[in-house]
Amino acid sequence: MLSGKTAIITGSNSGIGLGAARELARAGADVVLNSFTDSEADHKLAADLGAEFGVKARYIQADMSKGEDCRALVEKAGGCDILVNNAGIQHVAAIEDFPVEKWNAIIAINLTSAFHTTAAALPGMRAKGWGRIVNIASAHGLTASPFKSAYVAAKHGVVGLTKTVALEVAGKGITANAICPGYVLTPLVEAQIPDQMKAHSMDRETVIREVMLQRQPSRQFATVEEIGGTAVFLCSDAAAQITGTTISVDGGWTAM
Ligand code: NAD
């Protein structure tokens, strides 16, 4: 379905980004994996993924907290047909105690990187008359939780950026949409579990069910395959007129 297309997925040596890369490759796209590290394991991950799905797969190091790296990623990839802006980090603290450097890093990686990569990718997409921009926002792009000020602000920003890009490219064969996952069990979420266990004096299973998935009516994590599959759908012909919108994959969280 996507053979002949090249997809760049930012922040894709782990979690949702890797899941999205795998589903896009399964659908036939060549993929460019990315993170800020440049290890043998990163390059092997791409080589193995390419071999598994019979597509071209490369790993390109670029730090999504730096604008010049974001633009260089697109340039080194030779442009792309599909851009998945996924890189993201989290920090949880009350706003009065929120470290400024954490705020700046979250805004840079979770929001500003998508501005830079989109700006770099659009000329090539316009020239081809085809492009798909899929931004991985969050349920926190539509609603808030306490102690996640930077993350919620960045993710609301991603939704706003998505709408604006969609309007700027409307009718040019290019769409821009945001996927809004609820909780997906990835390293980003795994890292929050010990703090939550401590804060609530609960064991792992109880804190997952009663605290973390408390707002997710299904009481089930979404999977990286489900998020990746949604990205593939947004790249399909059926989604050609879906643009400037959000798709929630959140077990009912934002229906409440
Ligand atoms: P993760 O920690 O598994 O993956 C994050 C990825 O971003 C990793 O590949 C990491 O290497 C990369 N990354 C971090 N900083 C980077 C930088 N400076 N430059 C380049 N890459 C960088 O987390 P995840 O849960 O897979 O999160 C992926 C995205 O999905 C994030 O934007 C996150 O906000 C979003 N999201 C996650 C959940 C969830 O429950 N896991 C829910 C909603 C949205």
mmCIF file of C-alpha atoms and ligand atoms in Angstrom:
data_model
loop_
_atom_site.group_PDB
_atom_site.id
_atom_site.type_symbol
_atom_site.label_atom_id
_atom_site.label_comp_id
_atom_site.label_asym_id
_atom_site.label_seq_id
_atom_site.Cartn_x
_atom_site.Cartn_y
_atom_site.Cartn_z
ATOM 1 C CA MET A 1 0.000 0.000 0.000
ATOM 2 C CA LEU A 2 2.817 2.436 0.844
ATOM 3 C CA SER A 3 5.583 0.999 -1.335
ATOM 4 C CA GLY A 4 7.638 3.717 -2.963
ATOM 5 C CA LYS A 5 6.928 6.088 -0.053
ATOM 6 C CA THR A 6 9.555 7.133 2.477
ATOM 7 C CA ALA A 7 8.547 7.746 6.071
ATOM 8 C CA ILE A 8 10.583 9.627 8.656
ATOM 9 C CA ILE A 9 9.560 8.823 12.210
ATOM 10 C CA THR A 10 11.183 11.017 14.852
ATOM 11 C CA GLY A 11 12.082 9.420 18.182
ATOM 12 C CA SER A 12 11.687 5.908 16.838
ATOM 13 C CA ASN A 13 14.253 3.692 18.548
ATOM 14 C CA SER A 14 11.639 2.889 21.207
ATOM 15 C CA GLY A 15 7.950 2.831 22.084
ATOM 16 C CA ILE A 16 5.275 4.349 19.845
ATOM 17 C CA GLY A 17 7.757 5.673 17.278
ATOM 18 C CA LEU A 18 9.232 2.214 16.750
ATOM 19 C CA GLY A 19 5.715 0.752 16.654
ATOM 20 C CA ALA A 20 4.687 3.283 14.000
ATOM 21 C CA ALA A 21 7.851 2.579 11.987
ATOM 22 C CA ARG A 22 7.118 -1.154 12.094
ATOM 23 C CA GLU A 23 3.492 -0.718 10.938
ATOM 24 C CA LEU A 24 4.514 1.692 8.136
ATOM 25 C CA ALA A 25 7.207 -0.774 7.024
ATOM 26 C CA ARG A 26 4.672 -3.621 7.190
ATOM 27 C CA ALA A 27 2.543 -1.512 4.808
ATOM 28 C CA GLY A 28 5.523 -1.274 2.430
ATOM 29 C CA ALA A 29 7.035 2.135 3.236
ATOM 30 C CA ASP A 30 10.783 2.681 3.427
ATOM 31 C CA VAL A 31 11.512 4.039 6.880
ATOM 32 C CA VAL A 32 13.978 6.394 8.528
ATOM 33 C CA LEU A 33 14.383 5.774 12.239
ATOM 34 C CA ASN A 34 15.720 8.498 14.503
ATOM 35 C CA SER A 35 16.789 9.412 17.991
ATOM 36 C CA PHE A 36 19.470 11.569 19.603
ATOM 37 C CA THR A 37 21.780 8.585 20.208
ATOM 38 C CA ASP A 38 24.053 7.050 17.578
ATOM 39 C CA SER A 39 24.808 3.538 18.788
ATOM 40 C CA GLU A 40 25.442 0.291 16.977
ATOM 41 C CA ALA A 41 22.133 -0.921 18.409
ATOM 42 C CA ASP A 42 20.288 1.998 16.761
ATOM 43 C CA HIS A 43 21.659 1.137 13.316
ATOM 44 C CA LYS A 44 21.060 -2.591 13.866
ATOM 45 C CA LEU A 45 17.447 -1.858 14.821
ATOM 46 C CA ALA A 46 16.912 -0.208 11.431
ATOM 47 C CA ALA A 47 18.771 -2.956 9.535
ATOM 48 C CA ASP A 48 16.738 -5.697 11.251
ATOM 49 C CA LEU A 49 13.466 -3.853 10.630
ATOM 50 C CA GLY A 50 14.311 -3.427 6.941
ATOM 51 C CA ALA A 51 15.169 -7.124 6.615
ATOM 52 C CA GLU A 52 11.996 -8.195 8.445
ATOM 53 C CA PHE A 53 9.646 -6.259 6.168
ATOM 54 C CA GLY A 54 11.684 -6.173 2.935
ATOM 55 C CA VAL A 55 11.915 -2.372 2.849
ATOM 56 C CA LYS A 56 14.766 0.120 2.984
ATOM 57 C CA ALA A 57 15.367 1.196 6.558
ATOM 58 C CA ARG A 58 17.949 3.643 7.845
ATOM 59 C CA TYR A 59 18.782 5.192 11.176
ATOM 60 C CA ILE A 60 19.704 8.878 11.225
ATOM 61 C CA GLN A 61 20.902 10.472 14.460
ATOM 62 C CA ALA A 62 19.425 13.918 15.165
ATOM 63 C CA ASP A 63 18.586 15.644 18.440
ATOM 64 C CA MET A 64 14.993 16.862 18.256
ATOM 65 C CA SER A 65 15.693 19.491 20.921
ATOM 66 C CA LYS A 66 17.796 21.344 18.321
ATOM 67 C CA GLY A 67 16.148 23.075 15.382
ATOM 68 C CA GLU A 68 19.130 22.620 13.057
ATOM 69 C CA ASP A 69 19.193 18.864 13.777
ATOM 70 C CA CYS A 70 15.457 18.586 13.014
ATOM 71 C CA ARG A 71 15.934 20.206 9.606
ATOM 72 C CA ALA A 72 19.142 18.224 8.920
ATOM 73 C CA LEU A 73 17.247 14.965 9.603
ATOM 74 C CA VAL A 74 14.831 15.696 6.748
ATOM 75 C CA GLU A 75 17.673 16.840 4.490
ATOM 76 C CA LYS A 76 19.833 13.755 5.184
ATOM 77 C CA ALA A 77 16.811 11.514 4.494
ATOM 78 C CA GLY A 78 16.423 13.209 1.089
ATOM 79 C CA GLY A 79 12.990 14.479 2.067
ATOM 80 C CA CYS A 80 10.028 12.259 2.854
ATOM 81 C CA ASP A 81 6.481 11.417 1.783
ATOM 82 C CA ILE A 82 5.338 10.623 5.315
ATOM 83 C CA LEU A 83 6.472 12.508 8.395
ATOM 84 C CA VAL A 84 5.585 11.161 11.813
ATOM 85 C CA ASN A 85 6.460 13.675 14.521
ATOM 86 C CA ASN A 86 6.679 11.430 17.535
ATOM 87 C CA ALA A 87 9.745 12.317 19.656
ATOM 88 C CA GLY A 88 8.631 13.258 23.128
ATOM 89 C CA ILE A 89 9.628 13.390 26.770
ATOM 90 C CA GLN A 90 7.721 13.905 29.997
ATOM 91 C CA HIS A 91 8.325 15.505 33.384
ATOM 92 C CA VAL A 92 5.852 15.564 36.232
ATOM 93 C CA ALA A 93 5.989 18.358 38.853
ATOM 94 C CA ALA A 94 3.829 21.071 40.346
ATOM 95 C CA ILE A 95 4.105 24.264 38.319
ATOM 96 C CA GLU A 96 5.876 26.173 41.128
ATOM 97 C CA ASP A 97 8.535 23.450 41.282
ATOM 98 C CA PHE A 98 8.739 22.771 37.543
ATOM 99 C CA PRO A 99 12.416 23.048 36.520
ATOM 100 C CA VAL A 100 12.801 25.659 33.772
ATOM 101 C CA GLU A 101 15.213 23.453 31.828
ATOM 102 C CA LYS A 102 12.610 20.649 31.816
ATOM 103 C CA TRP A 103 9.949 23.062 30.573
ATOM 104 C CA ASN A 104 12.237 24.243 27.772
ATOM 105 C CA ALA A 105 13.253 20.710 26.787
ATOM 106 C CA ILE A 106 9.645 19.463 26.669
ATOM 107 C CA ILE A 107 8.494 22.400 24.539
ATOM 108 C CA ALA A 108 11.510 21.967 22.219
ATOM 109 C CA ILE A 109 11.263 18.191 21.754
ATOM 110 C CA ASN A 110 7.470 17.676 21.932
ATOM 111 C CA LEU A 111 6.384 20.784 19.992
ATOM 112 C CA THR A 112 9.056 22.909 18.313
ATOM 113 C CA SER A 113 10.711 19.911 16.624
ATOM 114 C CA ALA A 114 7.474 19.312 14.673
ATOM 115 C CA PHE A 115 7.573 22.908 13.443
ATOM 116 C CA HIS A 116 11.120 22.449 12.127
ATOM 117 C CA THR A 117 10.646 19.005 10.542
ATOM 118 C CA THR A 118 7.363 20.062 8.945
ATOM 119 C CA ALA A 119 8.921 23.219 7.514
ATOM 120 C CA ALA A 120 11.784 21.137 6.095
ATOM 121 C CA ALA A 121 9.544 18.362 4.695
ATOM 122 C CA LEU A 122 6.795 20.447 3.082
ATOM 123 C CA PRO A 123 8.652 21.751 -0.011
ATOM 124 C CA GLY A 124 9.318 18.172 -1.189
ATOM 125 C CA MET A 125 5.728 17.115 -0.465
ATOM 126 C CA ARG A 126 4.365 20.131 -2.342
ATOM 127 C CA ALA A 127 6.592 19.288 -5.331
ATOM 128 C CA LYS A 128 5.235 15.708 -5.399
ATOM 129 C CA GLY A 129 1.643 16.767 -4.718
ATOM 130 C CA TRP A 130 1.425 14.132 -2.003
ATOM 131 C CA GLY A 131 2.321 14.059 1.652
ATOM 132 C CA ARG A 132 1.156 12.812 5.029
ATOM 133 C CA ILE A 133 2.058 14.505 8.291
ATOM 134 C CA VAL A 134 1.085 12.506 11.356
ATOM 135 C CA ASN A 135 1.754 14.175 14.671
ATOM 136 C CA ILE A 136 1.703 12.050 17.782
ATOM 137 C CA ALA A 137 -0.064 14.336 20.239
ATOM 138 C CA SER A 138 -1.845 12.824 23.253
ATOM 139 C CA ALA A 139 -5.110 12.756 25.164
ATOM 140 C CA HIS A 140 -3.212 15.571 26.889
ATOM 141 C CA GLY A 141 -3.525 17.534 23.625
ATOM 142 C CA LEU A 142 -7.271 17.675 24.278
ATOM 143 C CA THR A 143 -7.531 17.664 28.057
ATOM 144 C CA ALA A 144 -5.264 18.348 31.040
ATOM 145 C CA SER A 145 -3.937 16.638 34.136
ATOM 146 C CA PRO A 146 -2.283 18.335 37.097
ATOM 147 C CA PHE A 147 1.529 18.382 37.342
ATOM 148 C CA LYS A 148 2.052 17.988 33.571
ATOM 149 C CA SER A 149 2.011 21.686 32.609
ATOM 150 C CA ALA A 150 4.767 21.586 29.983
ATOM 151 C CA TYR A 151 3.560 18.336 28.436
ATOM 152 C CA VAL A 152 -0.085 19.454 28.272
ATOM 153 C CA ALA A 153 0.931 22.853 26.854
ATOM 154 C CA ALA A 154 3.190 21.222 24.240
ATOM 155 C CA LYS A 155 0.584 18.665 23.204
ATOM 156 C CA HIS A 156 -2.169 21.298 22.890
ATOM 157 C CA GLY A 157 0.381 23.196 20.790
ATOM 158 C CA VAL A 158 0.886 20.158 18.556
ATOM 159 C CA VAL A 159 -2.864 20.004 17.915
ATOM 160 C CA GLY A 160 -2.862 23.709 17.002
ATOM 161 C CA LEU A 161 0.155 23.286 14.735
ATOM 162 C CA THR A 162 -1.533 20.321 13.046
ATOM 163 C CA LYS A 163 -4.645 22.381 12.237
ATOM 164 C CA THR A 164 -2.587 25.278 10.912
ATOM 165 C CA VAL A 165 -0.426 23.077 8.665
ATOM 166 C CA ALA A 166 -3.562 21.350 7.339
ATOM 167 C CA LEU A 167 -5.034 24.703 6.314
ATOM 168 C CA GLU A 168 -1.803 25.850 4.659
ATOM 169 C CA VAL A 169 -1.600 22.715 2.456
ATOM 170 C CA ALA A 170 -5.314 22.030 1.921
ATOM 171 C CA GLY A 171 -6.081 20.821 -1.621
ATOM 172 C CA LYS A 172 -2.401 20.072 -2.380
ATOM 173 C CA GLY A 173 -2.578 16.310 -1.762
ATOM 174 C CA ILE A 174 -1.013 16.762 1.674
ATOM 175 C CA THR A 175 -2.791 16.085 4.954
ATOM 176 C CA ALA A 176 -1.810 16.836 8.550
ATOM 177 C CA ASN A 177 -3.454 15.087 11.470
ATOM 178 C CA ALA A 178 -2.740 14.342 15.101
ATOM 179 C CA ILE A 179 -3.172 10.999 16.816
ATOM 180 C CA CYS A 180 -4.104 11.417 20.474
ATOM 181 C CA PRO A 181 -3.199 8.264 22.379
ATOM 182 C CA GLY A 182 -4.330 7.612 25.914
ATOM 183 C CA TYR A 183 -1.951 5.544 28.017
ATOM 184 C CA VAL A 184 0.271 3.209 26.002
ATOM 185 C CA LEU A 185 2.681 1.010 27.963
ATOM 186 C CA THR A 186 6.036 2.219 26.627
ATOM 187 C CA PRO A 187 9.301 3.167 28.373
ATOM 188 C CA LEU A 188 7.933 6.731 28.817
ATOM 189 C CA VAL A 189 4.968 5.423 30.829
ATOM 190 C CA GLU A 190 6.941 2.643 32.527
ATOM 191 C CA ALA A 191 9.220 5.351 33.995
ATOM 192 C CA GLN A 192 6.217 7.020 35.672
ATOM 193 C CA ILE A 193 5.086 3.870 37.508
ATOM 194 C CA PRO A 194 7.607 3.896 40.423
ATOM 195 C CA ASP A 195 6.794 7.561 41.247
ATOM 196 C CA GLN A 196 3.073 6.860 41.120
ATOM 197 C CA MET A 197 3.511 3.779 43.334
ATOM 198 C CA LYS A 198 5.379 5.909 45.861
ATOM 199 C CA ALA A 199 2.962 8.835 45.693
ATOM 200 C CA HIS A 200 -0.095 6.613 46.200
ATOM 201 C CA SER A 201 1.495 3.902 48.380
ATOM 202 C CA MET A 202 0.160 1.252 46.039
ATOM 203 C CA ASP A 203 1.620 -1.811 44.350
ATOM 204 C CA ARG A 204 2.280 -1.837 40.615
ATOM 205 C CA GLU A 205 -0.953 -3.528 39.477
ATOM 206 C CA THR A 206 -3.155 -1.357 41.697
ATOM 207 C CA VAL A 207 -1.508 1.903 40.646
ATOM 208 C CA ILE A 208 -1.862 0.944 36.965
ATOM 209 C CA ARG A 209 -5.562 0.055 37.323
ATOM 210 C CA GLU A 210 -6.735 2.617 39.880
ATOM 211 C CA VAL A 211 -4.520 5.637 39.139
ATOM 212 C CA MET A 212 -2.964 5.527 35.675
ATOM 213 C CA LEU A 213 -5.881 3.933 33.815
ATOM 214 C CA GLN A 214 -8.472 5.575 36.050
ATOM 215 C CA ARG A 215 -9.358 8.037 33.251
ATOM 216 C CA GLN A 216 -9.189 5.391 30.525
ATOM 217 C CA PRO A 217 -12.631 3.740 30.727
ATOM 218 C CA SER A 218 -11.461 0.567 28.962
ATOM 219 C CA ARG A 219 -8.917 0.135 31.809
ATOM 220 C CA GLN A 220 -6.587 -1.211 29.140
ATOM 221 C CA PHE A 221 -3.429 0.324 27.727
ATOM 222 C CA ALA A 222 -3.502 1.125 24.017
ATOM 223 C CA THR A 223 -0.758 -0.706 22.118
ATOM 224 C CA VAL A 224 2.008 0.654 19.904
ATOM 225 C CA GLU A 225 0.591 -1.518 17.086
ATOM 226 C CA GLU A 226 -2.769 0.259 17.414
ATOM 227 C CA ILE A 227 -1.128 3.674 17.232
ATOM 228 C CA GLY A 228 0.997 2.526 14.274
ATOM 229 C CA GLY A 229 -2.059 1.099 12.530
ATOM 230 C CA THR A 230 -3.842 4.424 12.932
ATOM 231 C CA ALA A 231 -0.846 6.179 11.339
ATOM 232 C CA VAL A 232 -1.021 3.741 8.402
ATOM 233 C CA PHE A 233 -4.749 4.464 8.024
ATOM 234 C CA LEU A 234 -4.024 8.208 7.913
ATOM 235 C CA CYS A 235 -1.574 7.511 5.073
ATOM 236 C CA SER A 236 -4.147 5.498 3.091
ATOM 237 C CA ASP A 237 -6.279 6.732 0.201
ATOM 238 C CA ALA A 238 -9.364 6.381 2.433
ATOM 239 C CA ALA A 239 -7.978 9.198 4.609
ATOM 240 C CA ALA A 240 -7.249 11.642 1.765
ATOM 241 C CA GLN A 241 -9.910 14.081 3.007
ATOM 242 C CA ILE A 242 -9.154 13.626 6.691
ATOM 243 C CA THR A 243 -7.019 16.623 7.577
ATOM 244 C CA GLY A 244 -6.554 19.125 10.368
ATOM 245 C CA THR A 245 -8.136 16.843 12.911
ATOM 246 C CA THR A 246 -7.372 14.598 15.861
ATOM 247 C CA ILE A 247 -7.994 10.881 16.208
ATOM 248 C CA SER A 248 -8.188 9.620 19.775
ATOM 249 C CA VAL A 249 -6.895 6.133 20.552
ATOM 250 C CA ASP A 250 -7.581 6.346 24.258
ATOM 251 C CA GLY A 251 -10.033 3.666 25.406
ATOM 252 C CA GLY A 252 -12.710 6.342 25.859
ATOM 253 C CA TRP A 253 -10.690 8.816 27.995
ATOM 254 C CA THR A 254 -11.777 11.958 26.121
ATOM 255 C CA ALA A 255 -15.409 10.783 25.858
ATOM 256 C CA MET A 256 -15.778 11.384 29.607
HETATM 257 P P1 NAD B 1 9.445 6.516 24.615
HETATM 258 O O1 NAD B 1 10.216 7.121 25.720
HETATM 259 O O2 NAD B 1 9.365 5.041 24.493
HETATM 260 O O3 NAD B 1 9.913 7.068 23.216
HETATM 261 C C1 NAD B 1 10.289 8.397 23.014
HETATM 262 C C2 NAD B 1 11.186 8.434 21.826
HETATM 263 O O4 NAD B 1 11.639 9.770 21.640
HETATM 264 C C3 NAD B 1 12.432 7.557 22.009
HETATM 265 O O5 NAD B 1 12.742 6.912 20.795
HETATM 266 C C4 NAD B 1 13.493 8.572 22.379
HETATM 267 O O6 NAD B 1 14.786 8.131 22.021
HETATM 268 C C5 NAD B 1 13.032 9.741 21.542
HETATM 269 N N1 NAD B 1 13.602 11.016 21.970
HETATM 270 C C6 NAD B 1 13.589 11.569 23.200
HETATM 271 N N2 NAD B 1 14.268 12.728 23.183
HETATM 272 C C7 NAD B 1 14.706 12.911 21.917
HETATM 273 C C8 NAD B 1 15.475 13.902 21.281
HETATM 274 N N3 NAD B 1 15.965 14.956 21.948
HETATM 275 N N4 NAD B 1 15.751 13.746 19.975
HETATM 276 C C9 NAD B 1 15.312 12.670 19.280
HETATM 277 N N5 NAD B 1 14.572 11.699 19.844
HETATM 278 C C10 NAD B 1 14.276 11.816 21.145
HETATM 279 O O7 NAD B 1 7.985 7.150 24.746
HETATM 280 P P2 NAD B 1 6.628 6.880 23.959
HETATM 281 O O8 NAD B 1 5.609 6.625 25.001
HETATM 282 O O9 NAD B 1 6.800 5.924 22.871
HETATM 283 O O10 NAD B 1 6.341 8.337 23.403
HETATM 284 C C11 NAD B 1 6.341 8.638 22.025
HETATM 285 C C12 NAD B 1 5.397 9.801 21.786
HETATM 286 O O11 NAD B 1 4.063 9.394 22.106
HETATM 287 C C13 NAD B 1 5.705 11.034 22.628
HETATM 288 O O12 NAD B 1 5.510 12.200 21.869
HETATM 289 C C14 NAD B 1 4.649 10.938 23.724
HETATM 290 O O13 NAD B 1 4.345 12.189 24.262
HETATM 291 C C15 NAD B 1 3.488 10.354 22.960
HETATM 292 N N6 NAD B 1 2.465 9.735 23.805
HETATM 293 C C16 NAD B 1 2.770 8.654 24.571
HETATM 294 C C17 NAD B 1 1.766 8.094 25.350
HETATM 295 C C18 NAD B 1 2.013 6.895 26.212
HETATM 296 O O14 NAD B 1 1.138 6.554 27.009
HETATM 297 N N7 NAD B 1 3.122 6.210 26.085
HETATM 298 C C19 NAD B 1 0.483 8.638 25.342
HETATM 299 C C20 NAD B 1 0.226 9.738 24.542
HETATM 300 C C21 NAD B 1 1.231 10.270 23.778
#
